[in-house]
Amino acid sequence: SLQYGTQFGGFINFRFKKGPADKKIQLTSRQTYGSFGLFNSFNSIGGTVKKINYYAFYQYKQGNGFRPNSQFNMHTAHASVNYQVNSTLKITGEYTFMSYLAKQPGGLTDKMFYDDPTQSIRDRNWFKVNWNLFSLIFDWKLTDKTRLSWTNFGLVAERLSLGVLGQINRPDPMLDRDLLSDQYRNFGSE
């Protein structure tokens, strides 16, 4: 019941389905193991009780890349509640949380890649992201031909990058690392 685009290494683009309309409760649990220490646990609950449709999930993922100094763990959670006030008005509240920490092996020059694409010369580079997305949506059916949707949304997030972020053809001097820190606070209504 979850559909998503890029899930690691960039922005996350989620599209969620509602809980089932014909069941009060539905549980889903999937556990996956893979190469390079991959473990993925996805657990969800959803359903409809009278005028309320709900859906929530939690996903944990961890693994090691095929290169040294590449590992990650990720937590993602989402909750959505739809309340059908009457035949013309529905109110939806949603919250999404995502956090991941990745150890990054650093890039390679062309020569390094041709010599050994599995090597890593960075062992102190880290990337961390925390996202909190929320929305409150009002959907009104004014007439058979007119609908009004009012969406209020926000993002509270941070991104941290710690490591030797200079040119990759220079070895890590084992001195102080660079820290890049970004804070995001976006709110809107449309």
CSV table of N, CA, C and O in Angstrom, one decimal, residues 15-69:
chain,number,residue,atom,x,y,z
A,15,ARG,N,4.0,8.9,-2.2
A,15,ARG,CA,2.5,8.9,-2.6
A,15,ARG,C,1.9,7.8,-1.8
A,15,ARG,O,2.3,6.7,-1.9
A,16,PHE,N,0.9,8.1,-0.9
A,16,PHE,CA,0.4,7.1,-0.1
A,16,PHE,C,-1.1,6.8,-0.5
A,16,PHE,O,-1.8,7.6,-1.0
A,17,LYS,N,-1.4,5.6,-0.3
A,17,LYS,CA,-2.8,5.1,-0.4
A,17,LYS,C,-3.5,5.2,0.9
A,17,LYS,O,-2.9,5.2,1.9
A,18,LYS,N,-4.8,5.2,0.9
A,18,LYS,CA,-5.6,5.2,2.1
A,18,LYS,C,-5.7,3.8,2.6
A,18,LYS,O,-5.4,2.9,1.9
A,19,GLY,N,-6.1,3.7,3.9
A,19,GLY,CA,-6.4,2.4,4.4
A,19,GLY,C,-7.6,1.8,3.7
A,19,GLY,O,-8.4,2.5,3.0
A,20,PRO,N,-7.8,0.5,3.8
A,20,PRO,CA,-8.9,-0.2,3.1
A,20,PRO,C,-10.2,0.4,3.6
A,20,PRO,O,-10.5,0.5,4.8
A,21,ALA,N,-11.2,0.6,2.6
A,21,ALA,CA,-12.5,1.1,3.0
A,21,ALA,C,-13.4,0.0,3.5
A,21,ALA,O,-14.4,0.3,4.2
A,22,ASP,N,-13.1,-1.3,3.2
A,22,ASP,CA,-14.0,-2.3,3.6
A,22,ASP,C,-13.6,-3.1,4.8
A,22,ASP,O,-14.2,-4.1,5.2
A,23,LYS,N,-12.5,-2.7,5.6
A,23,LYS,CA,-12.1,-3.4,6.8
A,23,LYS,C,-11.8,-2.4,7.9
A,23,LYS,O,-11.3,-1.3,7.7
A,24,LYS,N,-12.1,-2.8,9.1
A,24,LYS,CA,-11.9,-1.9,10.3
A,24,LYS,C,-10.4,-1.8,10.6
A,24,LYS,O,-9.9,-0.8,11.0
A,25,ILE,N,-9.7,-3.0,10.3
A,25,ILE,CA,-8.3,-3.0,10.6
A,25,ILE,C,-7.6,-4.0,9.6
A,25,ILE,O,-8.1,-5.0,9.3
A,26,GLN,N,-6.5,-3.5,9.1
A,26,GLN,CA,-5.7,-4.4,8.2
A,26,GLN,C,-4.2,-4.2,8.6
A,26,GLN,O,-3.7,-3.1,8.6
A,27,LEU,N,-3.5,-5.3,8.9
A,27,LEU,CA,-2.1,-5.2,9.3
A,27,LEU,C,-1.2,-5.8,8.2
A,27,LEU,O,-1.6,-6.8,7.6
A,28,THR,N,-0.1,-5.2,8.0
A,28,THR,CA,0.9,-5.7,7.0
A,28,THR,C,2.2,-5.6,7.6
A,28,THR,O,2.6,-4.6,8.3
A,29,SER,N,3.0,-6.7,7.5
A,29,SER,CA,4.4,-6.7,8.0
A,29,SER,C,5.2,-7.5,7.0
A,29,SER,O,4.9,-8.6,6.6
A,30,ARG,N,6.3,-6.8,6.5
A,30,ARG,CA,7.3,-7.4,5.6
A,30,ARG,C,8.7,-7.3,6.1
A,30,ARG,O,9.1,-6.1,6.4
A,31,GLN,N,9.4,-8.3,6.2
A,31,GLN,CA,10.8,-8.3,6.6
A,31,GLN,C,11.7,-8.9,5.5
A,31,GLN,O,11.4,-9.9,5.0
A,32,THR,N,12.7,-8.1,5.1
A,32,THR,CA,13.5,-8.5,4.0
A,32,THR,C,15.0,-8.5,4.4
A,32,THR,O,15.4,-7.5,5.0
A,33,TYR,N,15.7,-9.5,3.9
A,33,TYR,CA,17.2,-9.5,4.1
A,33,TYR,C,17.8,-9.6,2.8
A,33,TYR,O,17.3,-10.2,1.8
A,34,GLY,N,19.0,-9.0,2.6
A,34,GLY,CA,19.7,-9.0,1.4
A,34,GLY,C,21.2,-9.0,1.5
A,34,GLY,O,21.7,-9.0,2.7
A,35,SER,N,21.9,-8.9,0.4
A,35,SER,CA,23.3,-8.9,0.5
A,35,SER,C,23.9,-7.6,1.1
A,35,SER,O,23.1,-6.6,1.2
A,36,PHE,N,25.1,-7.6,1.5
A,36,PHE,CA,25.8,-6.5,2.1
A,36,PHE,C,25.0,-6.0,3.4
A,36,PHE,O,25.0,-4.8,3.7
A,37,GLY,N,24.5,-6.9,4.1
A,37,GLY,CA,23.9,-6.6,5.4
A,37,GLY,C,22.6,-5.9,5.3
A,37,GLY,O,22.1,-5.3,6.3
A,38,LEU,N,21.9,-6.0,4.2
A,38,LEU,CA,20.6,-5.3,4.1
A,38,LEU,C,19.5,-5.9,4.9
A,38,LEU,O,19.4,-7.2,4.9
A,39,PHE,N,18.9,-5.1,5.7
A,39,PHE,CA,17.7,-5.6,6.4
A,39,PHE,C,16.6,-4.5,6.3
A,39,PHE,O,16.9,-3.3,6.5
A,40,ASN,N,15.4,-4.8,5.9
A,40,ASN,CA,14.3,-3.9,5.7
A,40,ASN,C,13.1,-4.4,6.4
A,40,ASN,O,12.7,-5.6,6.3
A,41,SER,N,12.5,-3.6,7.3
A,41,SER,CA,11.3,-4.0,8.0
A,41,SER,C,10.2,-3.0,7.7
A,41,SER,O,10.4,-1.8,8.0
A,42,PHE,N,9.1,-3.4,7.2
A,42,PHE,CA,8.0,-2.5,6.8
A,42,PHE,C,6.8,-3.0,7.5
A,42,PHE,O,6.4,-4.2,7.4
A,43,ASN,N,6.1,-2.2,8.3
A,43,ASN,CA,4.9,-2.6,9.1
A,43,ASN,C,3.9,-1.5,9.0
A,43,ASN,O,4.2,-0.3,9.1
A,44,SER,N,2.6,-1.9,8.7
A,44,SER,CA,1.6,-0.9,8.5
A,44,SER,C,0.3,-1.3,9.1
A,44,SER,O,0.0,-2.5,9.3
A,45,ILE,N,-0.6,-0.4,9.3
A,45,ILE,CA,-1.9,-0.6,9.8
A,45,ILE,C,-2.9,0.4,9.1
A,45,ILE,O,-2.5,1.5,8.9
A,46,GLY,N,-4.1,-0.1,8.8
A,46,GLY,CA,-5.0,0.8,8.1
A,46,GLY,C,-6.4,0.3,8.2
A,46,GLY,O,-6.6,-0.9,8.5
A,47,GLY,N,-7.4,1.1,7.9
A,47,GLY,CA,-8.7,0.6,7.9
A,47,GLY,C,-9.7,1.8,7.9
A,47,GLY,O,-9.3,3.0,7.8
A,48,THR,N,-11.0,1.4,8.1
A,48,THR,CA,-12.0,2.4,8.1
A,48,THR,C,-13.0,2.1,9.3
A,48,THR,O,-13.4,0.9,9.3
A,49,VAL,N,-13.3,3.0,10.1
A,49,VAL,CA,-14.2,2.9,11.2
A,49,VAL,C,-15.2,4.0,11.1
A,49,VAL,O,-14.8,5.2,11.3
A,50,LYS,N,-16.4,3.7,10.7
A,50,LYS,CA,-17.5,4.7,10.5
A,50,LYS,C,-17.0,5.8,9.5
A,50,LYS,O,-16.7,5.4,8.4
A,51,LYS,N,-16.9,7.0,10.0
A,51,LYS,CA,-16.5,8.1,9.1
A,51,LYS,C,-15.0,8.4,9.0
A,51,LYS,O,-14.5,9.3,8.4
A,52,ILE,N,-14.2,7.5,9.7
A,52,ILE,CA,-12.8,7.7,9.8
A,52,ILE,C,-12.0,6.6,9.0
A,52,ILE,O,-12.2,5.5,9.3
A,53,ASN,N,-11.2,7.1,8.1
A,53,ASN,CA,-10.3,6.2,7.4
A,53,ASN,C,-8.9,6.5,7.9
A,53,ASN,O,-8.5,7.7,7.9
A,54,TYR,N,-8.1,5.5,8.2
A,54,TYR,CA,-6.7,5.8,8.8
A,54,TYR,C,-5.7,4.8,8.1
A,54,TYR,O,-6.0,3.8,7.6
A,55,TYR,N,-4.5,5.3,8.1
A,55,TYR,CA,-3.4,4.5,7.6
A,55,TYR,C,-2.1,5.0,8.2
A,55,TYR,O,-1.9,6.2,8.4
A,56,ALA,N,-1.2,4.0,8.7
A,56,ALA,CA,0.0,4.4,9.3
A,56,ALA,C,1.0,3.3,8.9
A,56,ALA,O,0.7,2.1,8.8
A,57,PHE,N,2.3,3.7,8.8
A,57,PHE,CA,3.4,2.7,8.6
A,57,PHE,C,4.6,3.2,9.3
A,57,PHE,O,4.8,4.3,9.6
A,58,TYR,N,5.5,2.2,9.6
A,58,TYR,CA,6.9,2.4,10.0
A,58,TYR,C,7.8,1.5,9.2
A,58,TYR,O,7.5,0.3,9.1
A,59,GLN,N,8.9,2.1,8.8
A,59,GLN,CA,9.8,1.3,8.0
A,59,GLN,C,11.2,1.6,8.6
A,59,GLN,O,11.6,2.7,8.8
A,60,TYR,N,12.0,0.5,8.8
A,60,TYR,CA,13.4,0.6,9.2
A,60,TYR,C,14.2,-0.1,8.1
A,60,TYR,O,13.9,-1.2,7.7
A,61,LYS,N,15.3,0.5,7.7
A,61,LYS,CA,16.2,-0.1,6.7
A,61,LYS,C,17.6,0.2,7.1
A,61,LYS,O,18.0,1.3,7.6
A,62,GLN,N,18.5,-0.9,7.0
A,62,GLN,CA,19.9,-0.7,7.3
A,62,GLN,C,20.7,-1.6,6.3
A,62,GLN,O,20.1,-2.5,5.7
A,63,GLY,N,21.9,-1.2,6.1
A,63,GLY,CA,22.8,-2.0,5.2
A,63,GLY,C,24.2,-1.4,5.1
A,63,GLY,O,24.5,-0.3,5.5
A,64,ASN,N,25.0,-2.2,4.4
A,64,ASN,CA,26.4,-1.8,4.1
A,64,ASN,C,26.5,-1.8,2.5
A,64,ASN,O,26.0,-2.7,1.9
A,65,GLY,N,27.1,-0.8,2.0
A,65,GLY,CA,27.4,-0.8,0.6
A,65,GLY,C,28.4,-1.9,0.2
A,65,GLY,O,29.0,-2.5,1.0
A,66,PHE,N,28.7,-2.0,-1.1
A,66,PHE,CA,29.7,-2.9,-1.6
A,66,PHE,C,31.1,-2.4,-1.4
A,66,PHE,O,32.1,-3.1,-1.5
A,67,ARG,N,31.2,-1.1,-1.1
A,67,ARG,CA,32.5,-0.5,-0.9
A,67,ARG,C,32.7,-0.3,0.6
A,67,ARG,O,31.8,-0.1,1.4
A,68,PRO,N,34.0,-0.3,1.1
A,68,PRO,CA,34.2,0.0,2.5
A,68,PRO,C,33.7,1.4,2.9
A,68,PRO,O,33.6,2.2,2.0
A,69,ASN,N,33.5,1.6,4.1
A,69,ASN,CA,33.0,2.9,4.6
A,69,ASN,C,31.7,3.4,4.0
A,69,ASN,O,31.4,4.6,3.9
